[in-house]
N, CA, C and O atoms as a DFTB+ gen file, in Angstrom:
468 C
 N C O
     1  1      36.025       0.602      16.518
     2  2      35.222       1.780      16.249
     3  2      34.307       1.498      15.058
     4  3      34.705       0.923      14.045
     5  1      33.245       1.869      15.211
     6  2      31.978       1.260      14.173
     7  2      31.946       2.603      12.761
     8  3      31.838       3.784      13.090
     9  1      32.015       2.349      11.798
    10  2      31.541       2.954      10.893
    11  2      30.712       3.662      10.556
    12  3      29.748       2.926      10.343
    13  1      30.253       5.331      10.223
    14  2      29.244       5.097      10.444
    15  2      27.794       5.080       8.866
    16  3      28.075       5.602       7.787
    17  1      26.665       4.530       9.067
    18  2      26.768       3.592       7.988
    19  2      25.972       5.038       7.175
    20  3      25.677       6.106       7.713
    21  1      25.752       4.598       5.624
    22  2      25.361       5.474       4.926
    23  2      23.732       5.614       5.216
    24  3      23.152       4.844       5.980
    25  1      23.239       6.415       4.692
    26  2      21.530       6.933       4.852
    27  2      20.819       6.589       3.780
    28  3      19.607       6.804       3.774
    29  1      21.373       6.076       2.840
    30  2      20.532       5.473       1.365
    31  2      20.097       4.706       1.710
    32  3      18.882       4.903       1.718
    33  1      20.525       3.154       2.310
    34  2      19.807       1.663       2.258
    35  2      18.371       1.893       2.628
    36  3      17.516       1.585       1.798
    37  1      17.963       2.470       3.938
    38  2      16.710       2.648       4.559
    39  2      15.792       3.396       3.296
    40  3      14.718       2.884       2.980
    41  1      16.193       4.403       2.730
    42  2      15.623       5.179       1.393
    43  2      15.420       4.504       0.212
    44  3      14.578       4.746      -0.652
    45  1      16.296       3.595       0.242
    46  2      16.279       2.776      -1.114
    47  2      14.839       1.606      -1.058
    48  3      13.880       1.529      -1.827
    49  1      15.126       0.916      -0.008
    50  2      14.400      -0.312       0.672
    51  2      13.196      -0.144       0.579
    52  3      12.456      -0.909      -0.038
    53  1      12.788       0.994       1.247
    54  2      11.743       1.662       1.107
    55  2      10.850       2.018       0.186
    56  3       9.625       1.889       0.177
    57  1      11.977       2.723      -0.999
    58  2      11.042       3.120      -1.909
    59  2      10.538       1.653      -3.112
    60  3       9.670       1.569      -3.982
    61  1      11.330       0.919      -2.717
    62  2      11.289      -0.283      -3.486
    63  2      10.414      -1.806      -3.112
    64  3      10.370      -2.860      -3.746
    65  1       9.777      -1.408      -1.839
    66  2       8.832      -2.061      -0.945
    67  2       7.580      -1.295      -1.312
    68  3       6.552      -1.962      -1.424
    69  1       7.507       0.281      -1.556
    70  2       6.678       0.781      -2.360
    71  2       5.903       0.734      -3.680
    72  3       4.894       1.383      -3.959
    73  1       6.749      -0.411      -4.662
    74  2       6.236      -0.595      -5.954
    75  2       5.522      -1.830      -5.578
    76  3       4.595      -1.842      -6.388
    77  1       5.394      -2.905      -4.815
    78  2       4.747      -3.673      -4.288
    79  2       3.146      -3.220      -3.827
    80  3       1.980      -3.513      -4.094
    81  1       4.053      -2.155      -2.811
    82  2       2.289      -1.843      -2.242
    83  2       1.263      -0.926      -3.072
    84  3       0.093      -0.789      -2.715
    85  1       1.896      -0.206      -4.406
    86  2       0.776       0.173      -5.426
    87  2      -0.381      -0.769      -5.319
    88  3      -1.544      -0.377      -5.226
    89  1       0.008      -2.126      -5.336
    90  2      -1.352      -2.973      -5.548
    91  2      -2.219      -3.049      -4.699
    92  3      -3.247      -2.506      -5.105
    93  1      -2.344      -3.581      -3.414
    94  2      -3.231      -2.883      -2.389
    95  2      -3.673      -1.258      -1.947
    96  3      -4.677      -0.878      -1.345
    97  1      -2.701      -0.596      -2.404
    98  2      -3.323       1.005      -2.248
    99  2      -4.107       1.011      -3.551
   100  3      -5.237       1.383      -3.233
   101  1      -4.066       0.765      -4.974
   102  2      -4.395       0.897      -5.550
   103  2      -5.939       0.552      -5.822
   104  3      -6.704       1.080      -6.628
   105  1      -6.211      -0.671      -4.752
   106  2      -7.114      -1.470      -4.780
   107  2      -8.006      -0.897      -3.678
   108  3      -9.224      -1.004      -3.817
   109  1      -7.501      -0.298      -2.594
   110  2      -7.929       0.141      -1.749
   111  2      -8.708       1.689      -2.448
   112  3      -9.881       1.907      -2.145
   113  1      -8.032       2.587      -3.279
   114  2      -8.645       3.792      -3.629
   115  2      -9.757       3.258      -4.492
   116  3     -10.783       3.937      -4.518
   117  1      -9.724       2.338      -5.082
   118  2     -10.935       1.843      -6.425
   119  2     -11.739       1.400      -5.145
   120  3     -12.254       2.415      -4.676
   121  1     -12.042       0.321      -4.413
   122  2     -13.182       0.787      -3.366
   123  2     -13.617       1.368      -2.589
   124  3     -14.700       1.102      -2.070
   125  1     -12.723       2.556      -2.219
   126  2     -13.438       4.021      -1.712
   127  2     -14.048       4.554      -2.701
   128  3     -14.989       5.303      -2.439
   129  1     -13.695       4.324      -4.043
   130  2     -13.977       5.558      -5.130
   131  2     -15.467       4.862      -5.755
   132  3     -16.088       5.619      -6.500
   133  1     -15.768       4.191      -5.635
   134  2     -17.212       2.688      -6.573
   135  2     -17.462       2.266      -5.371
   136  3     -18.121       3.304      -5.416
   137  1     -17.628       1.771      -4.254
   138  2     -18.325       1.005      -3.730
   139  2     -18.622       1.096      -2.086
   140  3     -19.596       0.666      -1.469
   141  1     -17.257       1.916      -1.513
   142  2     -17.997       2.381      -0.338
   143  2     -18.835       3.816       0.009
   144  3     -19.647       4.108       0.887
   145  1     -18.323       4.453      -0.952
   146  2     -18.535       6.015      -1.039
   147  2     -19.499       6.333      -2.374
   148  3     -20.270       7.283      -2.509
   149  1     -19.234       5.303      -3.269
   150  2     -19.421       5.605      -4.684
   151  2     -20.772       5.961      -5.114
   152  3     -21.046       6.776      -5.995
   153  1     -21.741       5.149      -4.283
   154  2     -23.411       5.071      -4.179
   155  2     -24.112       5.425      -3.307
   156  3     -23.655       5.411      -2.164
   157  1     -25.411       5.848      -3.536
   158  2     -25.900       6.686      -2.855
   159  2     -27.018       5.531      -1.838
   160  3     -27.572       4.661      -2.510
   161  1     -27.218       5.535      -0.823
   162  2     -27.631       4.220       0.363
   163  2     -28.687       3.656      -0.397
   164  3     -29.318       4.148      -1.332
   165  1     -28.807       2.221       0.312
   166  2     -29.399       1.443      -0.418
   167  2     -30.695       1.003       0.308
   168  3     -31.170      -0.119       0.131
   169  1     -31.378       2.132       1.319
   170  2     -32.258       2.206       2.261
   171  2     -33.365       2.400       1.117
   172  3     -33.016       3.031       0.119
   173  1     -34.678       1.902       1.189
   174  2     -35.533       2.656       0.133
   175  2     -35.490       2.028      -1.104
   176  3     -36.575       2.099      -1.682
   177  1     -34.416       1.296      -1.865
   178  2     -34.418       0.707      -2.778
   179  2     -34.648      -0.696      -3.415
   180  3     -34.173      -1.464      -2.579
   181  1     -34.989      -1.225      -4.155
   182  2     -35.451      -2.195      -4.322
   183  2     -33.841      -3.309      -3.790
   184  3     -32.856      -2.709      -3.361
   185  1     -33.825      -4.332      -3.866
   186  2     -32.570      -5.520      -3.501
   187  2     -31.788      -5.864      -4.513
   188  3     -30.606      -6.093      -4.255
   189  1     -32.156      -5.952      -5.578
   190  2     -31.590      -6.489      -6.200
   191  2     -30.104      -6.446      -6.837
   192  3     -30.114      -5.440      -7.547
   193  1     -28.886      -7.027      -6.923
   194  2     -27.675      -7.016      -6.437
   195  2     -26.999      -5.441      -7.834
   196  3     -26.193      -4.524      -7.680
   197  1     -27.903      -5.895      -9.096
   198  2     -27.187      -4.729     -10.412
   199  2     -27.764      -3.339      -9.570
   200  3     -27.037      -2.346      -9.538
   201  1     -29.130      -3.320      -8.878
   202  2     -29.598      -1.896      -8.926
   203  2     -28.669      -1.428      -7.740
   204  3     -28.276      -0.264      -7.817
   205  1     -28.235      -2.226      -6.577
   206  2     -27.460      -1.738      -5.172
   207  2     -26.241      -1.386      -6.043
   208  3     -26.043      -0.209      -6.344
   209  1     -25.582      -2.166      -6.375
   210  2     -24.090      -1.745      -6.388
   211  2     -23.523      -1.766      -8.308
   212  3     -22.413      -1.560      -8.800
   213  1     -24.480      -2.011      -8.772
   214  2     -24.200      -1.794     -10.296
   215  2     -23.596      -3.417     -11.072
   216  3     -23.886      -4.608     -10.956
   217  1     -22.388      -2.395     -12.068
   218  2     -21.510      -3.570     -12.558
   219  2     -20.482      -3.739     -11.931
   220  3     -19.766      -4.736     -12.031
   221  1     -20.256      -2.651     -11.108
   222  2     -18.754      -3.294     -10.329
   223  2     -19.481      -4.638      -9.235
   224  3     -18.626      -5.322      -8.672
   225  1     -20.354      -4.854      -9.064
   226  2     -20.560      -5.668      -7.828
   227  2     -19.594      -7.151      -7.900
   228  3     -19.214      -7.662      -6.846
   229  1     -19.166      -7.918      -9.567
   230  2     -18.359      -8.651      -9.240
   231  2     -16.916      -7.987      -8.981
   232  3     -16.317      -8.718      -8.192
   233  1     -16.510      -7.412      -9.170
   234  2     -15.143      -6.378      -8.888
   235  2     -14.839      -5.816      -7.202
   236  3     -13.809      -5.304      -6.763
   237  1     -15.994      -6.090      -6.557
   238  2     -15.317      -5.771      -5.412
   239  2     -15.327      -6.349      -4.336
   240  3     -15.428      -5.750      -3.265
   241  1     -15.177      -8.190      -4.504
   242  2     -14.784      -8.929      -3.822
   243  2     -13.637      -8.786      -4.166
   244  3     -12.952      -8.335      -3.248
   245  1     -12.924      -9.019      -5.374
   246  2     -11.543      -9.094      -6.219
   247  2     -10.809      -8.227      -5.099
   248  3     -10.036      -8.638      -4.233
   249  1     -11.177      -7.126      -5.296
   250  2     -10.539      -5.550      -4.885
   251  2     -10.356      -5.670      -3.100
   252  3      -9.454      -5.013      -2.580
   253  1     -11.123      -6.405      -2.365
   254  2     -11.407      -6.570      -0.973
   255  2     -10.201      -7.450      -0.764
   256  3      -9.281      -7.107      -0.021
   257  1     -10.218      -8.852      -1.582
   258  2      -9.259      -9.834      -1.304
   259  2      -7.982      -9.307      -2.060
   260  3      -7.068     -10.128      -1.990
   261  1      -7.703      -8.315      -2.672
   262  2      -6.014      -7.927      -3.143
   263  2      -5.843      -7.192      -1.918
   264  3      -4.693      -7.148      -1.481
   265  1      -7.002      -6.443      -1.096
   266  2      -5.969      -5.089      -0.102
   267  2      -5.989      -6.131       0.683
   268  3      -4.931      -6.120       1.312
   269  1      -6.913      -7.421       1.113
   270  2      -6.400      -8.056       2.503
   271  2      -5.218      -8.877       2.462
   272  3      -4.398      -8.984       3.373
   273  1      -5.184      -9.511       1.223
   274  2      -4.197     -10.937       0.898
   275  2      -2.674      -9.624       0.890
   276  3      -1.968      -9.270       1.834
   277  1      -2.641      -9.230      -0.475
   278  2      -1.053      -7.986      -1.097
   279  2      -1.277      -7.228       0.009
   280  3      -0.330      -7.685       0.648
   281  1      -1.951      -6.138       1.034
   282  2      -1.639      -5.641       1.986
   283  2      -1.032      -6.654       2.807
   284  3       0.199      -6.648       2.830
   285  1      -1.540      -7.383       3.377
   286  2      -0.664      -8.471       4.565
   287  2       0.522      -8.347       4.044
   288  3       1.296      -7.548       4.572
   289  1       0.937      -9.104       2.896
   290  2       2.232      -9.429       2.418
   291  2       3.051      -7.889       2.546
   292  3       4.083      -7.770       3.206
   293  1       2.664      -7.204       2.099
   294  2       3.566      -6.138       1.718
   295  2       3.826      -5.198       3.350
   296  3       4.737      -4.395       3.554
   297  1       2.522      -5.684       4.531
   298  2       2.924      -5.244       5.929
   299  2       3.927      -6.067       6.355
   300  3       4.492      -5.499       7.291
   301  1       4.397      -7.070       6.138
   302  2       5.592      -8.410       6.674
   303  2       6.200      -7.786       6.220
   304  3       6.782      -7.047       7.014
   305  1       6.554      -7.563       4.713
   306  2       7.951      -7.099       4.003
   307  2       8.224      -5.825       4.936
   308  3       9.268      -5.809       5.587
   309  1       7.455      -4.915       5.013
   310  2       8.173      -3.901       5.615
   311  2       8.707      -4.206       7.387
   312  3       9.720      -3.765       7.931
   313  1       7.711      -5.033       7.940
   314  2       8.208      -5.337       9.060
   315  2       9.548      -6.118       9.415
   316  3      10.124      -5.936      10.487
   317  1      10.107      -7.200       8.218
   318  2      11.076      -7.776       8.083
   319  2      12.427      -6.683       7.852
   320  3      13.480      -6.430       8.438
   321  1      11.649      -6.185       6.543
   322  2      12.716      -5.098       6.246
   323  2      13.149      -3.735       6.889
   324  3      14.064      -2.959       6.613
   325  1      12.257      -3.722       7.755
   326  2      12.227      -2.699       8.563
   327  2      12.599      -2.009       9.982
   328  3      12.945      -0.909      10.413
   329  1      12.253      -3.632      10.558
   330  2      12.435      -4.180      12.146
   331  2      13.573      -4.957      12.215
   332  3      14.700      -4.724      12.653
   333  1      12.886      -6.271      11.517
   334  2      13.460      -7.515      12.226
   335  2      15.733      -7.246      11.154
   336  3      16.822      -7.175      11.724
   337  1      15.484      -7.205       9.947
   338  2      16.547      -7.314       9.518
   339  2      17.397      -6.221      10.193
   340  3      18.420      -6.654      10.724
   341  1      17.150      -4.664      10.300
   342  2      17.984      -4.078      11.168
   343  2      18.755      -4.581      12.755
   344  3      19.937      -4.628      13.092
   345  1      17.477      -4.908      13.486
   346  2      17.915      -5.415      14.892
   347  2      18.662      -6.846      14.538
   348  3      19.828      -6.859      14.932
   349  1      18.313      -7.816      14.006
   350  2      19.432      -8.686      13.557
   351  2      20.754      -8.359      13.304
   352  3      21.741      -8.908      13.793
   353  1      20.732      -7.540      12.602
   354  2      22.299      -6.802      12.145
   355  2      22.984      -5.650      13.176
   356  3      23.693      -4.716      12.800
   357  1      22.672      -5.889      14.295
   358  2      22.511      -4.890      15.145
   359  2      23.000      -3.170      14.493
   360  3      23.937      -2.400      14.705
   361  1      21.952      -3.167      13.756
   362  2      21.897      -1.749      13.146
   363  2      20.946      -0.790      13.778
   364  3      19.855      -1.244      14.122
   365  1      21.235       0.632      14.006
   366  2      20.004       1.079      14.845
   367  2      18.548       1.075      13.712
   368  3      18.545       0.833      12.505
   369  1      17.516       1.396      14.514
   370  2      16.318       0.743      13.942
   371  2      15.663       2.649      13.799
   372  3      14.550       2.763      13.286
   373  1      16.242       3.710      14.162
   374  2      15.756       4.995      14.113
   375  2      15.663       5.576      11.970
   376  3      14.667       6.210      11.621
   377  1      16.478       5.323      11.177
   378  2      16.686       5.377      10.091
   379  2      15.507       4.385       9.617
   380  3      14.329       4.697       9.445
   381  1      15.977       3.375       9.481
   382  2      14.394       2.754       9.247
   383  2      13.060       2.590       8.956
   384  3      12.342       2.151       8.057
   385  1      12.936       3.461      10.808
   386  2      11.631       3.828      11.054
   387  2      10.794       4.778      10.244
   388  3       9.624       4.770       9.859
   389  1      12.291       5.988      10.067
   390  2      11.839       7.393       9.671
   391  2      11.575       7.545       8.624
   392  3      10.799       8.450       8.319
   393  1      12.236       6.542       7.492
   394  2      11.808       6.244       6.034
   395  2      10.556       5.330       6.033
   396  3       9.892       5.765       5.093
   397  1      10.209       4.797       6.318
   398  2       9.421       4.005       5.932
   399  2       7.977       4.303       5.303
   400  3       7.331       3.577       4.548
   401  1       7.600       5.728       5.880
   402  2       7.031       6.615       5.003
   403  2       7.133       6.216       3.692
   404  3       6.221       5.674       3.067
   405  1       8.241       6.477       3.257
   406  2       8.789       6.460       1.776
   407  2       7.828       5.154       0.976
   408  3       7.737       5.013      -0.243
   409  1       7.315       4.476       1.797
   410  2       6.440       3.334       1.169
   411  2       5.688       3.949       0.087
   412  3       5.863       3.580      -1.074
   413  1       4.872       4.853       0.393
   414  2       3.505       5.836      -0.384
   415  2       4.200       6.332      -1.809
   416  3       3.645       6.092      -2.881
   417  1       5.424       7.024      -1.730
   418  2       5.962       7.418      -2.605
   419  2       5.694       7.081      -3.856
   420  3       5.083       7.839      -4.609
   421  1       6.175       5.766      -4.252
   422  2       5.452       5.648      -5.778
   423  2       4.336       5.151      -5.920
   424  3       4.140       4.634      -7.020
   425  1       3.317       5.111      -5.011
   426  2       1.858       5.172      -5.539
   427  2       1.094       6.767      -5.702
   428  3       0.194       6.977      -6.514
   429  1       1.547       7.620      -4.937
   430  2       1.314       9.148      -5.105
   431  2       1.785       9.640      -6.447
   432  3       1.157      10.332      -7.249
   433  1       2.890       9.204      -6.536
   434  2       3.253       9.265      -7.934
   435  2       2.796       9.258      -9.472
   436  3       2.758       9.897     -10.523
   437  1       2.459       7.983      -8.781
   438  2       1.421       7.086     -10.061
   439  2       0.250       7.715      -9.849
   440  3      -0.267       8.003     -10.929
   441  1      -0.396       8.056      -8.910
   442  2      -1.869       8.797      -8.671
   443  2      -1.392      10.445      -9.897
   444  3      -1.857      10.824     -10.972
   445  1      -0.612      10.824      -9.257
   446  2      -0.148      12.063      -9.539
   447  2      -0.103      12.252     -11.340
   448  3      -0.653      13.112     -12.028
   449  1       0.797      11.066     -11.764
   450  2       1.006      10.836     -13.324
   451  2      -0.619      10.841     -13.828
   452  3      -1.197      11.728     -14.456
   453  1      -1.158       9.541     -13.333
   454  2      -2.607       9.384     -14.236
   455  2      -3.340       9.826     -13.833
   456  3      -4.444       9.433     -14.210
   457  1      -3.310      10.839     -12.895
   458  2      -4.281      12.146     -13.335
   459  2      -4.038      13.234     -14.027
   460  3      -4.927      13.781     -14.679
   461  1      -2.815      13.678     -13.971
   462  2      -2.437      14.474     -15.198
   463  2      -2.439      14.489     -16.984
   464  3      -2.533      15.406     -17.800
   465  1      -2.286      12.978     -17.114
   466  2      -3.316      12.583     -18.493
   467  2      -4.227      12.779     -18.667
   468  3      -4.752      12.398     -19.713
């Protein structure tokens, strides 16, 4: 007769795969906020790279290559930790799933904190 298992691990895992992905969400809101949304079109304006996109223009290659490179990584971790290590352990994969949400958690957080300063 199988045990049946506690509801923390999936909650825990989760929220702790979450301090990871601050860095690509984080990176991801700084180029919605400056560089895809940030300026007003660049139809009409002269070319030149300071007047299009300012001083962030070296900053958001940086910011492009953290959400593609730290997003990838941090989509494996959850898929490992999420998928593959449950069905290995033949653990059901429904708990898991349903947390995994819980990823966002401490970057909302952190959004939440430093805007309240």
């Amino acid at each position: 007769m199988k045990r049946p298992q506690p509801a923390w691990p999936p909650v825990l895992v989760n929220l702790l795969i979450g301090i990871p992905a601050m860095v690509p969400l984080h990176s991801l809101w700084w180029l919605t906020q400056r560089s895809w949304f940030g300026h007003e079109s660049v139809v009409g304006r002269s070319s030149t790279i300071i007047e299009v996109c300012g001083a962030d223009c070296d900053r958001v290659g940086v910011a492009t290559l953290t959400v593609t490179v730290v997003g990838m990584l941090v989509l494996l971790l959850v898929i490992v930790a999420d998928v593959l290590v449950p069905l290995h352990r033949d653990r059901p994969l429904a708990p898991w799933l349903t947390t995994m949400s819980l990823v966002l958690v401490p970057y909302v957080l952190f959004q939440a904190v430093s805007s309240a300063l």
